[in-house]
């Protein structure tokens, strides 16, 4: 009888231990945080989006330079219009790339060298009126607002109306060729900074994690991507559109000489779309797959907000510089739509990333 009691007690203890261990295991399972492996997403962003965009930009800049040289050699109306279209084509990948203005474009000072604005045409005219030799070396040493995209734009377009090739002076052509060569050098530098056969910043992003001095964790790299989108949404809503709108000042309008402002703004938001979906020319894994796995409603809502912002900007009548006074309701609607994109990025998507565990 005594042995039976001892055996019974021993069995009860075993069962109790098993129950406690089982409960502990259940609790551990409940406490486990789902870990997201961002390796593919970061690699696709770095290569499928960023490097692909910069490669397209450099190719388009090469086509622009060829068109400008052709215009210099034979200043016909047809060659002028070809150069104008090449300028607009080069703007597309550049404006879309502004959704990730981090890395070499920032640390090497390439953003202001390529695209400083607003541009004061008086300062540009002062270069033309000088006796300085407008070599590539000279232009490279000018202030950022006296070279780059908008200097080229000023010479090719002037005031939005179709410029006559016969009105372009020899000195303007010299300035045009030199500043376009300078721009092409900058786009090549930017492409090489991301390329595997160059500084390979693509790999720096793709290999985020332990041992990476720039991005010590995948979370830090993903946050960089989200903050890049936030930055351009803020700039479009509260700078590019709002500044000239609030001041009713056309000199504050980006791409004012070509009447390309609305396309520029749309491409900025398309850049957000590219980063979020992991797609530029080909489709990769984007942030949308991460967000969708966490909150499908947030993913759907944000993608709708981004497309609405693009469409609402497109509803502003051209030229934007006139609409800031004559179509103010349409401009305000665009500001509101882009601000909504920014707010969702800041309050919902960035928070979701910060609270999540990555490999």
PDB file of N, CA and C in Angstrom, residues 159-244:
ATOM      1  N   UNK A 159      10.719  80.162 -71.900  1.00  0.00           N
ATOM      2  CA  UNK A 159       9.483  80.485 -71.182  1.00  0.00           C
ATOM      3  C   UNK A 159       8.307  79.581 -71.527  1.00  0.00           C
ATOM      4  N   UNK A 160       8.565  78.345 -71.863  1.00  0.00           N
ATOM      5  CA  UNK A 160       7.479  77.413 -72.111  1.00  0.00           C
ATOM      6  C   UNK A 160       6.955  77.448 -73.524  1.00  0.00           C
ATOM      7  N   UNK A 161       6.979  78.616 -74.149  1.00  0.00           N
ATOM      8  CA  UNK A 161       6.586  78.694 -75.542  1.00  0.00           C
ATOM      9  C   UNK A 161       7.701  78.064 -76.381  1.00  0.00           C
ATOM     10  N   UNK A 162       7.330  77.548 -77.561  1.00  0.00           N
ATOM     11  CA  UNK A 162       8.334  76.889 -78.392  1.00  0.00           C
ATOM     12  C   UNK A 162       9.404  77.884 -78.826  1.00  0.00           C
ATOM     13  N   UNK A 163      10.610  77.642 -78.373  1.00  0.00           N
ATOM     14  CA  UNK A 163      11.716  78.532 -78.714  1.00  0.00           C
ATOM     15  C   UNK A 163      12.143  78.293 -80.165  1.00  0.00           C
ATOM     16  N   UNK A 164      12.603  79.340 -80.806  1.00  0.00           N
ATOM     17  CA  UNK A 164      13.112  79.227 -82.164  1.00  0.00           C
ATOM     18  C   UNK A 164      14.601  78.922 -82.121  1.00  0.00           C
ATOM     19  N   UNK A 165      15.005  77.929 -82.879  1.00  0.00           N
ATOM     20  CA  UNK A 165      16.414  77.559 -82.927  1.00  0.00           C
ATOM     21  C   UNK A 165      17.275  78.727 -83.398  1.00  0.00           C
ATOM     22  N   UNK A 166      16.729  79.533 -84.243  1.00  0.00           N
ATOM     23  CA  UNK A 166      17.491  80.672 -84.783  1.00  0.00           C
ATOM     24  C   UNK A 166      17.799  81.715 -83.718  1.00  0.00           C
ATOM     25  N   UNK A 167      17.097  81.668 -82.594  1.00  0.00           N
ATOM     26  CA  UNK A 167      17.318  82.643 -81.520  1.00  0.00           C
ATOM     27  C   UNK A 167      18.445  82.221 -80.574  1.00  0.00           C
ATOM     28  N   UNK A 168      18.899  80.975 -80.672  1.00  0.00           N
ATOM     29  CA  UNK A 168      19.933  80.481 -79.773  1.00  0.00           C
ATOM     30  C   UNK A 168      21.296  80.988 -80.231  1.00  0.00           C
ATOM     31  N   UNK A 169      22.008  81.624 -79.333  1.00  0.00           N
ATOM     32  CA  UNK A 169      23.310  82.202 -79.682  1.00  0.00           C
ATOM     33  C   UNK A 169      24.417  81.158 -79.592  1.00  0.00           C
ATOM     34  N   UNK A 170      25.550  81.470 -80.195  1.00  0.00           N
ATOM     35  CA  UNK A 170      26.703  80.569 -80.124  1.00  0.00           C
ATOM     36  C   UNK A 170      27.165  80.377 -78.688  1.00  0.00           C
ATOM     37  N   UNK A 171      27.082  81.431 -77.914  1.00  0.00           N
ATOM     38  CA  UNK A 171      27.522  81.338 -76.513  1.00  0.00           C
ATOM     39  C   UNK A 171      26.557  80.462 -75.707  1.00  0.00           C
ATOM     40  N   UNK A 172      25.282  80.553 -75.998  1.00  0.00           N
ATOM     41  CA  UNK A 172      24.310  79.671 -75.344  1.00  0.00           C
ATOM     42  C   UNK A 172      24.589  78.211 -75.701  1.00  0.00           C
ATOM     43  N   UNK A 173      24.928  77.960 -76.947  1.00  0.00           N
ATOM     44  CA  UNK A 173      25.249  76.586 -77.358  1.00  0.00           C
ATOM     45  C   UNK A 173      26.475  76.067 -76.630  1.00  0.00           C
ATOM     46  N   UNK A 174      27.467  76.923 -76.454  1.00  0.00           N
ATOM     47  CA  UNK A 174      28.675  76.522 -75.731  1.00  0.00           C
ATOM     48  C   UNK A 174      28.339  76.185 -74.284  1.00  0.00           C
ATOM     49  N   UNK A 175      27.560  77.018 -73.649  1.00  0.00           N
ATOM     50  CA  UNK A 175      27.125  76.791 -72.266  1.00  0.00           C
ATOM     51  C   UNK A 175      26.297  75.507 -72.190  1.00  0.00           C
ATOM     52  N   UNK A 176      25.413  75.316 -73.166  1.00  0.00           N
ATOM     53  CA  UNK A 176      24.538  74.147 -73.199  1.00  0.00           C
ATOM     54  C   UNK A 176      25.334  72.848 -73.289  1.00  0.00           C
ATOM     55  N   UNK A 177      26.289  72.801 -74.199  1.00  0.00           N
ATOM     56  CA  UNK A 177      27.079  71.581 -74.367  1.00  0.00           C
ATOM     57  C   UNK A 177      27.888  71.284 -73.108  1.00  0.00           C
ATOM     58  N   UNK A 178      28.523  72.317 -72.542  1.00  0.00           N
ATOM     59  CA  UNK A 178      29.376  72.098 -71.368  1.00  0.00           C
ATOM     60  C   UNK A 178      28.578  71.653 -70.157  1.00  0.00           C
ATOM     61  N   UNK A 179      27.439  72.269 -69.919  1.00  0.00           N
ATOM     62  CA  UNK A 179      26.663  71.895 -68.728  1.00  0.00           C
ATOM     63  C   UNK A 179      25.998  70.530 -68.912  1.00  0.00           C
ATOM     64  N   UNK A 180      25.696  70.153 -70.160  1.00  0.00           N
ATOM     65  CA  UNK A 180      25.146  68.821 -70.397  1.00  0.00           C
ATOM     66  C   UNK A 180      26.225  67.757 -70.217  1.00  0.00           C
ATOM     67  N   UNK A 181      27.453  68.063 -70.623  1.00  0.00           N
ATOM     68  CA  UNK A 181      28.570  67.138 -70.379  1.00  0.00           C
ATOM     69  C   UNK A 181      28.812  66.980 -68.882  1.00  0.00           C
ATOM     70  N   UNK A 182      28.680  68.067 -68.151  1.00  0.00           N
ATOM     71  CA  UNK A 182      28.826  68.014 -66.695  1.00  0.00           C
ATOM     72  C   UNK A 182      27.728  67.162 -66.066  1.00  0.00           C
ATOM     73  N   UNK A 183      26.509  67.325 -66.554  1.00  0.00           N
ATOM     74  CA  UNK A 183      25.392  66.527 -66.049  1.00  0.00           C
ATOM     75  C   UNK A 183      25.613  65.044 -66.335  1.00  0.00           C
ATOM     76  N   UNK A 184      26.066  64.733 -67.545  1.00  0.00           N
ATOM     77  CA  UNK A 184      26.316  63.331 -67.905  1.00  0.00           C
ATOM     78  C   UNK A 184      27.410  62.735 -67.017  1.00  0.00           C
ATOM     79  N   UNK A 185      28.425  63.514 -66.694  1.00  0.00           N
ATOM     80  CA  UNK A 185      29.478  63.017 -65.795  1.00  0.00           C
ATOM     81  C   UNK A 185      28.894  62.685 -64.420  1.00  0.00           C
ATOM     82  N   UNK A 186      27.951  63.501 -63.961  1.00  0.00           N
ATOM     83  CA  UNK A 186      27.330  63.261 -62.654  1.00  0.00           C
ATOM     84  C   UNK A 186      26.447  62.028 -62.669  1.00  0.00           C
ATOM     85  N   UNK A 187      25.673  61.832 -63.740  1.00  0.00           N
ATOM     86  CA  UNK A 187      24.814  60.638 -63.799  1.00  0.00           C
ATOM     87  C   UNK A 187      25.659  59.368 -63.898  1.00  0.00           C
ATOM     88  N   UNK A 188      26.788  59.440 -64.601  1.00  0.00           N
ATOM     89  CA  UNK A 188      27.679  58.281 -64.691  1.00  0.00           C
ATOM     90  C   UNK A 188      28.299  57.972 -63.334  1.00  0.00           C
ATOM     91  N   UNK A 189      28.673  59.012 -62.613  1.00  0.00           N
ATOM     92  CA  UNK A 189      29.234  58.845 -61.272  1.00  0.00           C
ATOM     93  C   UNK A 189      28.211  58.195 -60.346  1.00  0.00           C
ATOM     94  N   UNK A 190      26.975  58.616 -60.469  1.00  0.00           N
ATOM     95  CA  UNK A 190      25.910  58.086 -59.609  1.00  0.00           C
ATOM     96  C   UNK A 190      25.633  56.620 -59.933  1.00  0.00           C
ATOM     97  N   UNK A 191      25.553  56.306 -61.194  1.00  0.00           N
ATOM     98  CA  UNK A 191      25.336  54.908 -61.589  1.00  0.00           C
ATOM     99  C   UNK A 191      26.469  54.029 -61.077  1.00  0.00           C
ATOM    100  N   UNK A 192      27.710  54.481 -61.276  1.00  0.00           N
ATOM    101  CA  UNK A 192      28.873  53.690 -60.882  1.00  0.00           C
ATOM    102  C   UNK A 192      28.920  53.502 -59.362  1.00  0.00           C
ATOM    103  N   UNK A 193      28.431  54.485 -58.621  1.00  0.00           N
ATOM    104  CA  UNK A 193      28.445  54.380 -57.165  1.00  0.00           C
ATOM    105  C   UNK A 193      27.578  53.225 -56.672  1.00  0.00           C
ATOM    106  N   UNK A 194      26.531  52.872 -57.428  1.00  0.00           N
ATOM    107  CA  UNK A 194      25.638  51.775 -57.045  1.00  0.00           C
ATOM    108  C   UNK A 194      25.993  50.461 -57.719  1.00  0.00           C
ATOM    109  N   UNK A 195      26.743  50.508 -58.813  1.00  0.00           N
ATOM    110  CA  UNK A 195      26.966  49.327 -59.642  1.00  0.00           C
ATOM    111  C   UNK A 195      27.979  48.361 -59.032  1.00  0.00           C
ATOM    112  N   UNK A 196      27.815  47.048 -59.282  1.00  0.00           N
ATOM    113  CA  UNK A 196      28.772  46.053 -58.785  1.00  0.00           C
ATOM    114  C   UNK A 196      30.188  46.284 -59.280  1.00  0.00           C
ATOM    115  N   UNK A 197      30.352  46.859 -60.483  1.00  0.00           N
ATOM    116  CA  UNK A 197      31.684  47.110 -61.003  1.00  0.00           C
ATOM    117  C   UNK A 197      32.234  48.465 -60.580  1.00  0.00           C
ATOM    118  N   UNK A 198      31.506  49.122 -59.654  1.00  0.00           N
ATOM    119  CA  UNK A 198      31.952  50.391 -59.100  1.00  0.00           C
ATOM    120  C   UNK A 198      32.066  50.295 -57.586  1.00  0.00           C
ATOM    121  N   UNK A 199      31.461  51.259 -56.905  1.00  0.00           N
ATOM    122  CA  UNK A 199      31.518  51.263 -55.439  1.00  0.00           C
ATOM    123  C   UNK A 199      30.541  50.285 -54.810  1.00  0.00           C
ATOM    124  N   UNK A 200      29.585  49.823 -55.617  1.00  0.00           N
ATOM    125  CA  UNK A 200      28.682  48.733 -55.214  1.00  0.00           C
ATOM    126  C   UNK A 200      27.853  49.062 -53.974  1.00  0.00           C
ATOM    127  N   UNK A 201      27.269  50.262 -53.955  1.00  0.00           N
ATOM    128  CA  UNK A 201      26.375  50.599 -52.843  1.00  0.00           C
ATOM    129  C   UNK A 201      25.142  49.697 -52.851  1.00  0.00           C
ATOM    130  N   UNK A 202      24.820  49.135 -54.002  1.00  0.00           N
ATOM    131  CA  UNK A 202      23.709  48.175 -54.057  1.00  0.00           C
ATOM    132  C   UNK A 202      23.929  47.034 -53.075  1.00  0.00           C
ATOM    133  N   UNK A 203      25.150  46.543 -53.023  1.00  0.00           N
ATOM    134  CA  UNK A 203      25.454  45.446 -52.102  1.00  0.00           C
ATOM    135  C   UNK A 203      25.406  45.911 -50.653  1.00  0.00           C
ATOM    136  N   UNK A 204      25.760  47.178 -50.407  1.00  0.00           N
ATOM    137  CA  UNK A 204      25.679  47.713 -49.048  1.00  0.00           C
ATOM    138  C   UNK A 204      24.246  47.653 -48.539  1.00  0.00           C
ATOM    139  N   UNK A 205      23.301  47.996 -49.412  1.00  0.00           N
ATOM    140  CA  UNK A 205      21.883  47.929 -49.030  1.00  0.00           C
ATOM    141  C   UNK A 205      21.426  46.479 -48.922  1.00  0.00           C
ATOM    142  N   UNK A 206      21.766  45.673 -49.930  1.00  0.00           N
ATOM    143  CA  UNK A 206      21.289  44.283 -49.975  1.00  0.00           C
ATOM    144  C   UNK A 206      21.828  43.438 -48.827  1.00  0.00           C
ATOM    145  N   UNK A 207      23.019  43.785 -48.336  1.00  0.00           N
ATOM    146  CA  UNK A 207      23.652  42.979 -47.274  1.00  0.00           C
ATOM    147  C   UNK A 207      23.451  43.580 -45.887  1.00  0.00           C
ATOM    148  N   UNK A 208      22.429  44.403 -45.732  1.00  0.00           N
ATOM    149  CA  UNK A 208      22.154  45.010 -44.426  1.00  0.00           C
ATOM    150  C   UNK A 208      22.062  43.936 -43.347  1.00  0.00           C
ATOM    151  N   UNK A 209      22.691  44.208 -42.223  1.00  0.00           N
ATOM    152  CA  UNK A 209      22.679  43.254 -41.122  1.00  0.00           C
ATOM    153  C   UNK A 209      24.003  43.244 -40.395  1.00  0.00           C
ATOM    154  N   UNK A 210      24.265  42.189 -39.719  1.00  0.00           N
ATOM    155  CA  UNK A 210      25.465  42.088 -38.892  1.00  0.00           C
ATOM    156  C   UNK A 210      26.726  42.270 -39.743  1.00  0.00           C
ATOM    157  N   UNK A 211      27.606  43.155 -39.298  1.00  0.00           N
ATOM    158  CA  UNK A 211      28.849  43.398 -40.006  1.00  0.00           C
ATOM    159  C   UNK A 211      28.772  44.498 -41.042  1.00  0.00           C
ATOM    160  N   UNK A 212      27.590  45.072 -41.247  1.00  0.00           N
ATOM    161  CA  UNK A 212      27.409  46.156 -42.216  1.00  0.00           C
ATOM    162  C   UNK A 212      27.524  47.484 -41.478  1.00  0.00           C
ATOM    163  N   UNK A 213      28.545  48.275 -41.804  1.00  0.00           N
ATOM    164  CA  UNK A 213      28.793  49.516 -41.076  1.00  0.00           C
ATOM    165  C   UNK A 213      27.733  50.572 -41.363  1.00  0.00           C
ATOM    166  N   UNK A 214      27.160  50.554 -42.571  1.00  0.00           N
ATOM    167  CA  UNK A 214      26.153  51.555 -42.941  1.00  0.00           C
ATOM    168  C   UNK A 214      24.779  51.165 -42.405  1.00  0.00           C
ATOM    169  N   UNK A 215      24.419  49.899 -42.591  1.00  0.00           N
ATOM    170  CA  UNK A 215      23.125  49.392 -42.126  1.00  0.00           C
ATOM    171  C   UNK A 215      23.366  48.181 -41.227  1.00  0.00           C
ATOM    172  N   UNK A 216      23.512  48.393 -39.931  1.00  0.00           N
ATOM    173  CA  UNK A 216      23.828  47.300 -39.020  1.00  0.00           C
ATOM    174  C   UNK A 216      22.703  46.280 -38.856  1.00  0.00           C
ATOM    175  N   UNK A 217      21.519  46.596 -39.342  1.00  0.00           N
ATOM    176  CA  UNK A 217      20.401  45.660 -39.275  1.00  0.00           C
ATOM    177  C   UNK A 217      19.544  45.833 -40.520  1.00  0.00           C
ATOM    178  N   UNK A 218      18.784  44.804 -40.836  1.00  0.00           N
ATOM    179  CA  UNK A 218      17.836  44.928 -41.944  1.00  0.00           C
ATOM    180  C   UNK A 218      16.796  46.002 -41.643  1.00  0.00           C
ATOM    181  N   UNK A 219      16.412  46.094 -40.377  1.00  0.00           N
ATOM    182  CA  UNK A 219      15.420  47.093 -39.990  1.00  0.00           C
ATOM    183  C   UNK A 219      15.895  48.509 -40.328  1.00  0.00           C
ATOM    184  N   UNK A 220      17.187  48.785 -40.103  1.00  0.00           N
ATOM    185  CA  UNK A 220      17.708  50.123 -40.380  1.00  0.00           C
ATOM    186  C   UNK A 220      17.662  50.432 -41.872  1.00  0.00           C
ATOM    187  N   UNK A 221      17.907  49.440 -42.713  1.00  0.00           N
ATOM    188  CA  UNK A 221      17.865  49.654 -44.158  1.00  0.00           C
ATOM    189  C   UNK A 221      16.422  49.852 -44.639  1.00  0.00           C
ATOM    190  N   UNK A 222      15.498  49.073 -44.090  1.00  0.00           N
ATOM    191  CA  UNK A 222      14.092  49.223 -44.481  1.00  0.00           C
ATOM    192  C   UNK A 222      13.566  50.586 -44.035  1.00  0.00           C
ATOM    193  N   UNK A 223      13.962  51.007 -42.850  1.00  0.00           N
ATOM    194  CA  UNK A 223      13.557  52.346 -42.398  1.00  0.00           C
ATOM    195  C   UNK A 223      14.121  53.429 -43.315  1.00  0.00           C
ATOM    196  N   UNK A 224      15.329  53.249 -43.818  1.00  0.00           N
ATOM    197  CA  UNK A 224      15.915  54.208 -44.766  1.00  0.00           C
ATOM    198  C   UNK A 224      15.041  54.318 -46.006  1.00  0.00           C
ATOM    199  N   UNK A 225      14.554  53.193 -46.496  1.00  0.00           N
ATOM    200  CA  UNK A 225      13.672  53.192 -47.656  1.00  0.00           C
ATOM    201  C   UNK A 225      12.393  53.961 -47.380  1.00  0.00           C
ATOM    202  N   UNK A 226      11.788  53.712 -46.220  1.00  0.00           N
ATOM    203  CA  UNK A 226      10.535  54.393 -45.885  1.00  0.00           C
ATOM    204  C   UNK A 226      10.773  55.887 -45.689  1.00  0.00           C
ATOM    205  N   UNK A 227      11.855  56.233 -45.013  1.00  0.00           N
ATOM    206  CA  UNK A 227      12.152  57.650 -44.801  1.00  0.00           C
ATOM    207  C   UNK A 227      12.451  58.367 -46.115  1.00  0.00           C
ATOM    208  N   UNK A 228      13.021  57.646 -47.092  1.00  0.00           N
ATOM    209  CA  UNK A 228      13.232  58.239 -48.407  1.00  0.00           C
ATOM    210  C   UNK A 228      11.916  58.615 -49.057  1.00  0.00           C
ATOM    211  N   UNK A 229      10.925  57.756 -48.932  1.00  0.00           N
ATOM    212  CA  UNK A 229       9.600  58.043 -49.480  1.00  0.00           C
ATOM    213  C   UNK A 229       8.937  59.190 -48.739  1.00  0.00           C
ATOM    214  N   UNK A 230       9.097  59.217 -47.427  1.00  0.00           N
ATOM    215  CA  UNK A 230       8.525  60.307 -46.629  1.00  0.00           C
ATOM    216  C   UNK A 230       9.122  61.639 -47.049  1.00  0.00           C
ATOM    217  N   UNK A 231      10.436  61.662 -47.259  1.00  0.00           N
ATOM    218  CA  UNK A 231      11.123  62.902 -47.609  1.00  0.00           C
ATOM    219  C   UNK A 231      10.604  63.501 -48.906  1.00  0.00           C
ATOM    220  N   UNK A 232      10.422  62.677 -49.940  1.00  0.00           N
ATOM    221  CA  UNK A 232       9.962  63.242 -51.212  1.00  0.00           C
ATOM    222  C   UNK A 232       8.481  63.613 -51.140  1.00  0.00           C
ATOM    223  N   UNK A 233       7.679  62.852 -50.408  1.00  0.00           N
ATOM    224  CA  UNK A 233       6.266  63.234 -50.247  1.00  0.00           C
ATOM    225  C   UNK A 233       6.167  64.587 -49.557  1.00  0.00           C
ATOM    226  N   UNK A 234       6.984  64.784 -48.541  1.00  0.00           N
ATOM    227  CA  UNK A 234       7.011  66.062 -47.833  1.00  0.00           C
ATOM    228  C   UNK A 234       7.473  67.184 -48.762  1.00  0.00           C
ATOM    229  N   UNK A 235       8.511  66.910 -49.564  1.00  0.00           N
ATOM    230  CA  UNK A 235       9.031  67.954 -50.454  1.00  0.00           C
ATOM    231  C   UNK A 235       8.014  68.347 -51.523  1.00  0.00           C
ATOM    232  N   UNK A 236       7.313  67.361 -52.074  1.00  0.00           N
ATOM    233  CA  UNK A 236       6.320  67.665 -53.102  1.00  0.00           C
ATOM    234  C   UNK A 236       5.147  68.443 -52.513  1.00  0.00           C
ATOM    235  N   UNK A 237       4.611  67.948 -51.395  1.00  0.00           N
ATOM    236  CA  UNK A 237       3.436  68.592 -50.810  1.00  0.00           C
ATOM    237  C   UNK A 237       3.753  69.950 -50.199  1.00  0.00           C
ATOM    238  N   UNK A 238       4.844  70.006 -49.457  1.00  0.00           N
ATOM    239  CA  UNK A 238       5.123  71.196 -48.653  1.00  0.00           C
ATOM    240  C   UNK A 238       6.225  72.086 -49.214  1.00  0.00           C
ATOM    241  N   UNK A 239       6.759  71.722 -50.367  1.00  0.00           N
ATOM    242  CA  UNK A 239       7.799  72.534 -50.995  1.00  0.00           C
ATOM    243  C   UNK A 239       7.492  72.802 -52.442  1.00  0.00           C
ATOM    244  N   UNK A 240       7.618  71.782 -53.264  1.00  0.00           N
ATOM    245  CA  UNK A 240       7.492  71.957 -54.705  1.00  0.00           C
ATOM    246  C   UNK A 240       6.142  72.536 -55.125  1.00  0.00           C
ATOM    247  N   UNK A 241       5.069  72.062 -54.506  1.00  0.00           N
ATOM    248  CA  UNK A 241       3.738  72.575 -54.851  1.00  0.00           C
ATOM    249  C   UNK A 241       3.345  73.737 -53.953  1.00  0.00           C
ATOM    250  N   UNK A 242       3.555  73.591 -52.654  1.00  0.00           N
ATOM    251  CA  UNK A 242       3.046  74.589 -51.702  1.00  0.00           C
ATOM    252  C   UNK A 242       3.767  75.938 -51.759  1.00  0.00           C
ATOM    253  N   UNK A 243       5.089  75.920 -51.933  1.00  0.00           N
ATOM    254  CA  UNK A 243       5.832  77.189 -51.891  1.00  0.00           C
ATOM    255  C   UNK A 243       5.365  78.180 -52.961  1.00  0.00           C
ATOM    256  N   UNK A 244       5.376  77.793 -54.236  1.00  0.00           N
ATOM    257  CA  UNK A 244       4.881  78.752 -55.236  1.00  0.00           C
ATOM    258  C   UNK A 244       3.389  79.023 -55.105  1.00  0.00           C
TER     259      UNK A 244
END
